[in-house]
PDB file of C-alpha atoms in Angstrom:
ATOM      1  CA  UNK A1445     -42.969  18.627   1.210  1.00  0.00           C
ATOM      2  CA  UNK A1446     -42.802  15.191   2.531  1.00  0.00           C
ATOM      3  CA  UNK A1447     -41.991  12.207   0.279  1.00  0.00           C
ATOM      4  CA  UNK A1448     -42.059   8.424   0.662  1.00  0.00           C
ATOM      5  CA  UNK A1449     -39.005   6.568   0.657  1.00  0.00           C
ATOM      6  CA  UNK A1450     -38.052   4.553  -2.526  1.00  0.00           C
ATOM      7  CA  UNK A1451     -39.292   0.692  -2.657  1.00  0.00           C
ATOM      8  CA  UNK A1452     -36.038  -0.563  -1.741  1.00  0.00           C
ATOM      9  CA  UNK A1453     -36.294  -0.836   2.010  1.00  0.00           C
ATOM     10  CA  UNK A1454     -33.374   0.082   4.264  1.00  0.00           C
ATOM     11  CA  UNK A1455     -31.297  -2.877   5.561  1.00  0.00           C
ATOM     12  CA  UNK A1456     -28.510  -1.179   7.531  1.00  0.00           C
ATOM     13  CA  UNK A1457     -28.803  -1.796  11.238  1.00  0.00           C
ATOM     14  CA  UNK A1458     -28.355   1.225  13.283  1.00  0.00           C
ATOM     15  CA  UNK A1459     -28.203   1.569  17.225  1.00  0.00           C
ATOM     16  CA  UNK A1460     -27.795  -0.872  19.572  1.00  0.00           C
ATOM     17  CA  UNK A1461     -30.111  -3.404  18.404  1.00  0.00           C
ATOM     18  CA  UNK A1462     -31.699  -4.899  15.230  1.00  0.00           C
ATOM     19  CA  UNK A1463     -34.735  -3.395  13.952  1.00  0.00           C
ATOM     20  CA  UNK A1464     -38.352  -4.792  15.397  1.00  0.00           C
ATOM     21  CA  UNK A1465     -40.042  -4.247  11.989  1.00  0.00           C
ATOM     22  CA  UNK A1466     -38.437  -3.422   8.172  1.00  0.00           C
ATOM     23  CA  UNK A1467     -41.691  -3.378   6.440  1.00  0.00           C
ATOM     24  CA  UNK A1468     -42.492  -0.067   4.122  1.00  0.00           C
ATOM     25  CA  UNK A1469     -45.583   1.574   4.757  1.00  0.00           C
ATOM     26  CA  UNK A1470     -48.876   1.012   3.372  1.00  0.00           C
ATOM     27  CA  UNK A1471     -51.029   3.632   1.066  1.00  0.00           C
ATOM     28  CA  UNK A1472     -52.998   4.297   4.144  1.00  0.00           C
ATOM     29  CA  UNK A1473     -49.854   5.330   6.028  1.00  0.00           C
ATOM     30  CA  UNK A1474     -48.397   7.795   3.106  1.00  0.00           C
ATOM     31  CA  UNK A1475     -52.008   9.279   2.680  1.00  0.00           C
ATOM     32  CA  UNK A1476     -52.230  10.257   6.750  1.00  0.00           C
ATOM     33  CA  UNK A1477     -48.498  11.334   6.544  1.00  0.00           C
ATOM     34  CA  UNK A1478     -49.099  13.934   3.773  1.00  0.00           C
ATOM     35  CA  UNK A1479     -52.342  14.640   6.048  1.00  0.00           C
ATOM     36  CA  UNK A1480     -49.969  15.170   9.169  1.00  0.00           C
ATOM     37  CA  UNK A1481     -47.865  17.531   7.270  1.00  0.00           C
ATOM     38  CA  UNK A1482     -50.253  19.642   6.257  1.00  0.00           C
ATOM     39  CA  UNK A1483     -52.240  19.690   9.803  1.00  0.00           C
ATOM     40  CA  UNK A1484     -48.973  21.033  11.123  1.00  0.00           C
ATOM     41  CA  UNK A1485     -48.793  24.033   8.921  1.00  0.00           C
ATOM     42  CA  UNK A1486     -51.141  25.970  10.831  1.00  0.00           C
ATOM     43  CA  UNK A1487     -49.136  25.725  14.005  1.00  0.00           C
ATOM     44  CA  UNK A1488     -46.100  27.413  12.877  1.00  0.00           C
ATOM     45  CA  UNK A1489     -44.002  24.320  12.506  1.00  0.00           C
ATOM     46  CA  UNK A1490     -42.612  25.444   9.074  1.00  0.00           C
ATOM     47  CA  UNK A1491     -41.215  28.366   7.680  1.00  0.00           C
ATOM     48  CA  UNK A1492     -41.670  30.158   4.405  1.00  0.00           C
ATOM     49  CA  UNK A1493     -38.848  30.092   2.058  1.00  0.00           C
ATOM     50  CA  UNK A1494     -38.422  33.782   2.389  1.00  0.00           C
ATOM     51  CA  UNK A1495     -37.680  33.211   6.283  1.00  0.00           C
ATOM     52  CA  UNK A1496     -35.176  30.253   5.695  1.00  0.00           C
ATOM     53  CA  UNK A1497     -33.401  32.165   3.386  1.00  0.00           C
ATOM     54  CA  UNK A1498     -32.964  35.379   5.816  1.00  0.00           C
ATOM     55  CA  UNK A1499     -31.802  32.859   8.474  1.00  0.00           C
ATOM     56  CA  UNK A1500     -28.900  31.474   6.053  1.00  0.00           C
ATOM     57  CA  UNK A1501     -28.366  35.411   5.532  1.00  0.00           C
ATOM     58  CA  UNK A1502     -28.149  36.039   9.257  1.00  0.00           C
ATOM     59  CA  UNK A1503     -25.822  33.102   9.881  1.00  0.00           C
ATOM     60  CA  UNK A1504     -23.589  33.664   7.031  1.00  0.00           C
ATOM     61  CA  UNK A1505     -23.242  37.693   8.069  1.00  0.00           C
ATOM     62  CA  UNK A1506     -22.516  36.703  11.648  1.00  0.00           C
ATOM     63  CA  UNK A1507     -19.681  34.021  10.445  1.00  0.00           C
ATOM     64  CA  UNK A1508     -18.249  37.103   8.382  1.00  0.00           C
ATOM     65  CA  UNK A1509     -18.375  38.894  11.440  1.00  0.00           C
ATOM     66  CA  UNK A1510     -16.463  36.129  13.226  1.00  0.00           C
ATOM     67  CA  UNK A1511     -13.948  35.542  11.163  1.00  0.00           C
ATOM     68  CA  UNK A1512     -12.741  39.493  10.788  1.00  0.00           C
ATOM     69  CA  UNK A1513     -12.694  39.726  14.594  1.00  0.00           C
ATOM     70  CA  UNK A1514     -10.470  36.558  14.601  1.00  0.00           C
ATOM     71  CA  UNK A1515      -8.331  37.586  11.902  1.00  0.00           C
ATOM     72  CA  UNK A1516      -8.036  41.327  13.744  1.00  0.00           C
ATOM     73  CA  UNK A1517      -7.577  39.918  17.098  1.00  0.00           C
ATOM     74  CA  UNK A1518      -4.808  37.596  15.563  1.00  0.00           C
ATOM     75  CA  UNK A1519      -3.211  40.548  14.025  1.00  0.00           C
ATOM     76  CA  UNK A1520      -3.421  42.842  17.825  1.00  0.00           C
ATOM     77  CA  UNK A1521      -1.568  39.353  19.310  1.00  0.00           C
ATOM     78  CA  UNK A1522       1.311  40.098  16.922  1.00  0.00           C
ATOM     79  CA  UNK A1523       0.506  37.285  14.472  1.00  0.00           C
ATOM     80  CA  UNK A1524       1.374  38.650  10.662  1.00  0.00           C
ATOM     81  CA  UNK A1525      -1.294  39.409   8.555  1.00  0.00           C
ATOM     82  CA  UNK A1526      -0.173  36.888   6.253  1.00  0.00           C
ATOM     83  CA  UNK A1527      -1.202  34.232   8.702  1.00  0.00           C
ATOM     84  CA  UNK A1528      -4.054  35.817  10.160  1.00  0.00           C
ATOM     85  CA  UNK A1529      -5.706  35.768   7.344  1.00  0.00           C
ATOM     86  CA  UNK A1530      -5.517  32.119   7.227  1.00  0.00           C
ATOM     87  CA  UNK A1531      -6.295  31.290  10.674  1.00  0.00           C
ATOM     88  CA  UNK A1532      -9.998  30.866  10.023  1.00  0.00           C
ATOM     89  CA  UNK A1533     -12.329  30.455  12.356  1.00  0.00           C
ATOM     90  CA  UNK A1534     -16.690  29.432  11.983  1.00  0.00           C
ATOM     91  CA  UNK A1535     -20.075  29.521  13.011  1.00  0.00           C
ATOM     92  CA  UNK A1536     -21.582  26.078  13.448  1.00  0.00           C
ATOM     93  CA  UNK A1537     -25.221  25.172  14.372  1.00  0.00           C
ATOM     94  CA  UNK A1538     -26.946  22.892  16.565  1.00  0.00           C
ATOM     95  CA  UNK A1539     -30.222  21.935  17.995  1.00  0.00           C
ATOM     96  CA  UNK A1540     -33.386  22.399  16.254  1.00  0.00           C
ATOM     97  CA  UNK A1541     -32.395  24.042  13.554  1.00  0.00           C
ATOM     98  CA  UNK A1542     -29.690  21.840  12.525  1.00  0.00           C
ATOM     99  CA  UNK A1543     -31.554  19.103  12.871  1.00  0.00           C
ATOM    100  CA  UNK A1544     -34.235  20.912  10.414  1.00  0.00           C
ATOM    101  CA  UNK A1545     -37.233  21.003  12.978  1.00  0.00           C
ATOM    102  CA  UNK A1546     -37.054  24.609  14.456  1.00  0.00           C
ATOM    103  CA  UNK A1547     -40.458  26.718  14.397  1.00  0.00           C
ATOM    104  CA  UNK A1548     -41.207  29.629  12.838  1.00  0.00           C
ATOM    105  CA  UNK A1549     -39.817  32.346  15.094  1.00  0.00           C
ATOM    106  CA  UNK A1550     -37.363  30.413  16.322  1.00  0.00           C
ATOM    107  CA  UNK A1551     -34.138  31.054  17.853  1.00  0.00           C
ATOM    108  CA  UNK A1552     -30.818  29.329  16.486  1.00  0.00           C
ATOM    109  CA  UNK A1553     -28.337  27.718  19.081  1.00  0.00           C
ATOM    110  CA  UNK A1554     -24.541  28.569  17.556  1.00  0.00           C
ATOM    111  CA  UNK A1555     -21.363  27.819  17.983  1.00  0.00           C
ATOM    112  CA  UNK A1556     -18.339  30.128  17.417  1.00  0.00           C
ATOM    113  CA  UNK A1557     -15.362  28.004  17.108  1.00  0.00           C
ATOM    114  CA  UNK A1558     -11.961  29.650  16.925  1.00  0.00           C
ATOM    115  CA  UNK A1559      -7.828  28.791  17.068  1.00  0.00           C
ATOM    116  CA  UNK A1560      -5.945  28.296  20.145  1.00  0.00           C
ATOM    117  CA  UNK A1561      -4.870  31.457  20.381  1.00  0.00           C
ATOM    118  CA  UNK A1562      -8.044  32.956  20.887  1.00  0.00           C
ATOM    119  CA  UNK A1563      -9.355  32.947  24.790  1.00  0.00           C
ATOM    120  CA  UNK A1564     -12.592  32.940  26.093  1.00  0.00           C
ATOM    121  CA  UNK A1565     -11.819  36.309  27.463  1.00  0.00           C
ATOM    122  CA  UNK A1566     -11.457  37.878  23.941  1.00  0.00           C
ATOM    123  CA  UNK A1567     -14.560  36.293  23.061  1.00  0.00           C
ATOM    124  CA  UNK A1568     -16.419  38.523  26.164  1.00  0.00           C
ATOM    125  CA  UNK A1569     -14.408  41.558  25.469  1.00  0.00           C
ATOM    126  CA  UNK A1570     -13.357  42.364  22.064  1.00  0.00           C
ATOM    127  CA  UNK A1571     -15.817  40.225  20.469  1.00  0.00           C
ATOM    128  CA  UNK A1572     -18.953  41.645  22.728  1.00  0.00           C
ATOM    129  CA  UNK A1573     -17.860  45.341  21.698  1.00  0.00           C
ATOM    130  CA  UNK A1574     -18.111  44.616  18.119  1.00  0.00           C
ATOM    131  CA  UNK A1575     -21.461  43.096  18.593  1.00  0.00           C
ATOM    132  CA  UNK A1576     -22.685  46.367  20.408  1.00  0.00           C
ATOM    133  CA  UNK A1577     -21.452  48.278  17.469  1.00  0.00           C
ATOM    134  CA  UNK A1578     -23.092  46.334  14.841  1.00  0.00           C
ATOM    135  CA  UNK A1579     -26.354  47.976  13.615  1.00  0.00           C
ATOM    136  CA  UNK A1580     -28.486  44.793  13.273  1.00  0.00           C
ATOM    137  CA  UNK A1581     -27.290  43.337  16.722  1.00  0.00           C
ATOM    138  CA  UNK A1582     -30.000  44.207  19.592  1.00  0.00           C
ATOM    139  CA  UNK A1583     -30.816  42.785  22.921  1.00  0.00           C
ATOM    140  CA  UNK A1584     -27.343  41.313  23.691  1.00  0.00           C
ATOM    141  CA  UNK A1585     -27.101  39.479  27.042  1.00  0.00           C
ATOM    142  CA  UNK A1586     -23.889  38.160  27.637  1.00  0.00           C
ATOM    143  CA  UNK A1587     -23.717  35.105  30.259  1.00  0.00           C
ATOM    144  CA  UNK A1588     -20.037  34.349  30.857  1.00  0.00           C
ATOM    145  CA  UNK A1589     -20.357  32.711  34.316  1.00  0.00           C
ATOM    146  CA  UNK A1590     -22.295  29.662  33.108  1.00  0.00           C
ATOM    147  CA  UNK A1591     -21.467  26.255  32.958  1.00  0.00           C
ATOM    148  CA  UNK A1592     -21.581  26.744  28.972  1.00  0.00           C
ATOM    149  CA  UNK A1593     -20.764  30.509  28.454  1.00  0.00           C
ATOM    150  CA  UNK A1594     -23.082  32.253  25.983  1.00  0.00           C
ATOM    151  CA  UNK A1595     -23.868  35.449  24.197  1.00  0.00           C
ATOM    152  CA  UNK A1596     -27.806  35.745  23.679  1.00  0.00           C
ATOM    153  CA  UNK A1597     -28.599  38.379  21.261  1.00  0.00           C
ATOM    154  CA  UNK A1598     -31.064  39.131  18.103  1.00  0.00           C
ATOM    155  CA  UNK A1599     -29.540  39.761  15.108  1.00  0.00           C
ATOM    156  CA  UNK A1600     -31.865  41.450  12.189  1.00  0.00           C
ATOM    157  CA  UNK A1601     -35.089  40.125  13.529  1.00  0.00           C
ATOM    158  CA  UNK A1602     -33.511  36.686  14.460  1.00  0.00           C
ATOM    159  CA  UNK A1603     -32.806  35.221  18.074  1.00  0.00           C
ATOM    160  CA  UNK A1604     -29.591  33.874  18.658  1.00  0.00           C
ATOM    161  CA  UNK A1605     -27.646  32.139  21.279  1.00  0.00           C
ATOM    162  CA  UNK A1606     -23.977  32.046  20.487  1.00  0.00           C
ATOM    163  CA  UNK A1607     -21.436  29.882  22.422  1.00  0.00           C
ATOM    164  CA  UNK A1608     -17.740  29.886  22.345  1.00  0.00           C
ATOM    165  CA  UNK A1609     -15.063  27.173  21.500  1.00  0.00           C
ATOM    166  CA  UNK A1610     -11.622  27.207  21.558  1.00  0.00           C
ATOM    167  CA  UNK A1611      -9.780  24.251  19.650  1.00  0.00           C
ATOM    168  CA  UNK A1612      -5.892  23.235  20.308  1.00  0.00           C
ATOM    169  CA  UNK A1613      -5.552  23.969  16.680  1.00  0.00           C
ATOM    170  CA  UNK A1614      -3.680  26.515  14.984  1.00  0.00           C
ATOM    171  CA  UNK A1615      -6.176  26.666  12.461  1.00  0.00           C
ATOM    172  CA  UNK A1616      -9.969  26.443  11.816  1.00  0.00           C
ATOM    173  CA  UNK A1617     -10.835  25.450   8.454  1.00  0.00           C
ATOM    174  CA  UNK A1618     -14.178  25.987   6.689  1.00  0.00           C
ATOM    175  CA  UNK A1619     -14.602  21.755   6.746  1.00  0.00           C
ATOM    176  CA  UNK A1620     -13.568  21.480  10.378  1.00  0.00           C
ATOM    177  CA  UNK A1621     -15.021  18.137  11.274  1.00  0.00           C
ATOM    178  CA  UNK A1622     -16.014  18.598  14.963  1.00  0.00           C
ATOM    179  CA  UNK A1623     -16.838  14.968  15.360  1.00  0.00           C
ATOM    180  CA  UNK A1624     -13.679  13.666  15.326  1.00  0.00           C
ATOM    181  CA  UNK A1625     -12.809  12.411  19.239  1.00  0.00           C
ATOM    182  CA  UNK A1626      -9.003  13.721  19.030  1.00  0.00           C
ATOM    183  CA  UNK A1627     -10.120  17.507  18.800  1.00  0.00           C
ATOM    184  CA  UNK A1628     -11.442  17.445  22.346  1.00  0.00           C
ATOM    185  CA  UNK A1629      -7.983  16.649  23.878  1.00  0.00           C
ATOM    186  CA  UNK A1630      -6.315  19.129  25.668  1.00  0.00           C
ATOM    187  CA  UNK A1631      -9.818  21.296  26.015  1.00  0.00           C
ATOM    188  CA  UNK A1632     -11.131  22.954  29.134  1.00  0.00           C
ATOM    189  CA  UNK A1633     -14.392  21.709  30.184  1.00  0.00           C
ATOM    190  CA  UNK A1634     -16.160  24.412  29.105  1.00  0.00           C
ATOM    191  CA  UNK A1635     -14.985  24.299  25.844  1.00  0.00           C
ATOM    192  CA  UNK A1636     -15.910  20.317  25.649  1.00  0.00           C
ATOM    193  CA  UNK A1637     -19.578  21.253  26.828  1.00  0.00           C
ATOM    194  CA  UNK A1638     -19.628  23.661  24.284  1.00  0.00           C
ATOM    195  CA  UNK A1639     -18.621  21.450  21.428  1.00  0.00           C
ATOM    196  CA  UNK A1640     -21.091  18.428  22.623  1.00  0.00           C
ATOM    197  CA  UNK A1641     -24.059  20.387  21.337  1.00  0.00           C
ATOM    198  CA  UNK A1642     -22.663  20.529  17.873  1.00  0.00           C
ATOM    199  CA  UNK A1643     -21.184  17.041  18.115  1.00  0.00           C
ATOM    200  CA  UNK A1644     -24.830  15.377  19.812  1.00  0.00           C
ATOM    201  CA  UNK A1645     -26.771  16.835  16.875  1.00  0.00           C
ATOM    202  CA  UNK A1646     -24.775  15.688  13.672  1.00  0.00           C
ATOM    203  CA  UNK A1647     -24.562  12.217  15.719  1.00  0.00           C
ATOM    204  CA  UNK A1648     -28.374  12.115  15.656  1.00  0.00           C
ATOM    205  CA  UNK A1649     -28.464  13.062  12.175  1.00  0.00           C
ATOM    206  CA  UNK A1650     -26.170  10.293  11.051  1.00  0.00           C
ATOM    207  CA  UNK A1651     -27.674   7.628  13.239  1.00  0.00           C
ATOM    208  CA  UNK A1652     -31.403   7.846  11.475  1.00  0.00           C
ATOM    209  CA  UNK A1653     -32.098   5.795   8.693  1.00  0.00           C
ATOM    210  CA  UNK A1654     -34.158   8.587   6.999  1.00  0.00           C
ATOM    211  CA  UNK A1655     -33.891  12.329   8.251  1.00  0.00           C
ATOM    212  CA  UNK A1656     -37.035  12.914   6.322  1.00  0.00           C
ATOM    213  CA  UNK A1657     -39.150  10.914   8.136  1.00  0.00           C
ATOM    214  CA  UNK A1658     -37.353  11.667  11.739  1.00  0.00           C
ATOM    215  CA  UNK A1659     -37.832  15.150  10.718  1.00  0.00           C
ATOM    216  CA  UNK A1660     -41.256  14.919  10.453  1.00  0.00           C
ATOM    217  CA  UNK A1661     -41.968  12.557  13.117  1.00  0.00           C
ATOM    218  CA  UNK A1662     -39.906  14.965  15.580  1.00  0.00           C
ATOM    219  CA  UNK A1663     -41.944  18.105  14.528  1.00  0.00           C
ATOM    220  CA  UNK A1664     -45.286  16.192  15.254  1.00  0.00           C
ATOM    221  CA  UNK A1665     -43.807  15.037  18.726  1.00  0.00           C
ATOM    222  CA  UNK A1666     -42.803  18.128  19.694  1.00  0.00           C
ATOM    223  CA  UNK A1667     -45.449  20.061  19.037  1.00  0.00           C
ATOM    224  CA  UNK A1668     -47.666  17.034  21.139  1.00  0.00           C
ATOM    225  CA  UNK A1669     -45.277  17.375  23.802  1.00  0.00           C
ATOM    226  CA  UNK A1670     -45.897  21.371  24.159  1.00  0.00           C
ATOM    227  CA  UNK A1671     -49.611  21.227  23.696  1.00  0.00           C
ATOM    228  CA  UNK A1672     -49.919  18.641  26.711  1.00  0.00           C
ATOM    229  CA  UNK A1673     -47.147  20.946  28.764  1.00  0.00           C
ATOM    230  CA  UNK A1674     -44.605  18.511  28.794  1.00  0.00           C
ATOM    231  CA  UNK A1675     -41.806  19.929  27.035  1.00  0.00           C
ATOM    232  CA  UNK A1676     -39.356  21.828  29.064  1.00  0.00           C
ATOM    233  CA  UNK A1677     -35.993  20.926  30.737  1.00  0.00           C
ATOM    234  CA  UNK A1678     -36.623  23.912  33.012  1.00  0.00           C
ATOM    235  CA  UNK A1679     -39.926  22.452  33.962  1.00  0.00           C
ATOM    236  CA  UNK A1680     -38.370  19.183  35.118  1.00  0.00           C
ATOM    237  CA  UNK A1681     -39.578  17.505  31.421  1.00  0.00           C
ATOM    238  CA  UNK A1682     -37.861  16.133  28.305  1.00  0.00           C
ATOM    239  CA  UNK A1683     -36.268  18.960  26.647  1.00  0.00           C
ATOM    240  CA  UNK A1684     -35.702  19.362  22.648  1.00  0.00           C
ATOM    241  CA  UNK A1685     -32.435  16.932  22.259  1.00  0.00           C
ATOM    242  CA  UNK A1686     -34.203  14.251  24.893  1.00  0.00           C
ATOM    243  CA  UNK A1687     -37.212  13.939  22.531  1.00  0.00           C
ATOM    244  CA  UNK A1688     -34.741  13.835  19.370  1.00  0.00           C
ATOM    245  CA  UNK A1689     -32.807  11.072  20.601  1.00  0.00           C
ATOM    246  CA  UNK A1690     -35.871   8.872  21.503  1.00  0.00           C
ATOM    247  CA  UNK A1691     -37.492   9.735  18.180  1.00  0.00           C
ATOM    248  CA  UNK A1692     -34.033   8.767  16.504  1.00  0.00           C
ATOM    249  CA  UNK A1693     -34.543   5.547  18.545  1.00  0.00           C
ATOM    250  CA  UNK A1694     -37.817   4.425  16.962  1.00  0.00           C
ATOM    251  CA  UNK A1695     -36.774   5.877  13.620  1.00  0.00           C
ATOM    252  CA  UNK A1696     -33.862   2.772  13.833  1.00  0.00           C
ATOM    253  CA  UNK A1697     -36.187   0.274  15.225  1.00  0.00           C
ATOM    254  CA  UNK A1698     -39.107   0.851  12.333  1.00  0.00           C
ATOM    255  CA  UNK A1699     -36.382   2.144   9.836  1.00  0.00           C
ATOM    256  CA  UNK A1700     -38.807   1.930   6.520  1.00  0.00           C
ATOM    257  CA  UNK A1701     -42.196   3.355   8.629  1.00  0.00           C
ATOM    258  CA  UNK A1702     -43.703   6.567   7.699  1.00  0.00           C
ATOM    259  CA  UNK A1703     -44.292   9.318  10.550  1.00  0.00           C
ATOM    260  CA  UNK A1704     -48.156   8.050  10.582  1.00  0.00           C
ATOM    261  CA  UNK A1705     -47.746   4.782  10.322  1.00  0.00           C
ATOM    262  CA  UNK A1706     -50.156   2.643  12.505  1.00  0.00           C
ATOM    263  CA  UNK A1707     -48.945   1.243  15.216  1.00  0.00           C
ATOM    264  CA  UNK A1708     -50.678  -2.080  14.817  1.00  0.00           C
ATOM    265  CA  UNK A1709     -49.494  -2.685  11.109  1.00  0.00           C
ATOM    266  CA  UNK A1710     -45.941  -2.862  12.541  1.00  0.00           C
ATOM    267  CA  UNK A1711     -46.280  -4.846  15.579  1.00  0.00           C
TER     268      UNK A1711
END
């Protein structure tokens, strides 16, 4: 549940310009924000604790499959087993799930990050075959020719879009930092585009002064845009990332405002 920020106000400037207003929310704004959160629930904007735990379990099992595939592929490429067990590999999330604003039943945008000796060809051959033989995986749709190659499938009831990126590193550890611009060096365009999803999502979260306020505001704006038929990249409107960046910018300009702060009170 949303909680009002502590009484001390946000003083750090984020973004290209200083905030327009740094005042905190008044009591009517707090009351309206709590009412807003309640109003969002009937529209499927939130998942239950059990549903969230199921998503985490699916991601954990998928991560284990990826690690095993990378290890076995490394051994198949004549790497000693003692080294193959340490090359790593990991699943990263991005998009609405990573931002913490996904709706009930929404898919999860994910990225498989592998070390340099694992190729995209391996991903769309041996890894694809592993998915096809995994009982929990159904409705597999590989799209290798897209500008951002992706595997689409359903894992134990959760729709997954899984991208692939090969780093120019010997190993990919569990705490691999994708925000470092140096990791883009010597990568092909498709890998860079695949990495950008995670990099942009993490940067948005770093650039907002209050993540809880940002999330509730973005959930509300996404629902409003969908109800008005103006939420879709395919249809020529703004998509999820665009709405997220616009919301993040407003949060920077009004760093201490609650999601339901009356615009007249901050002008």
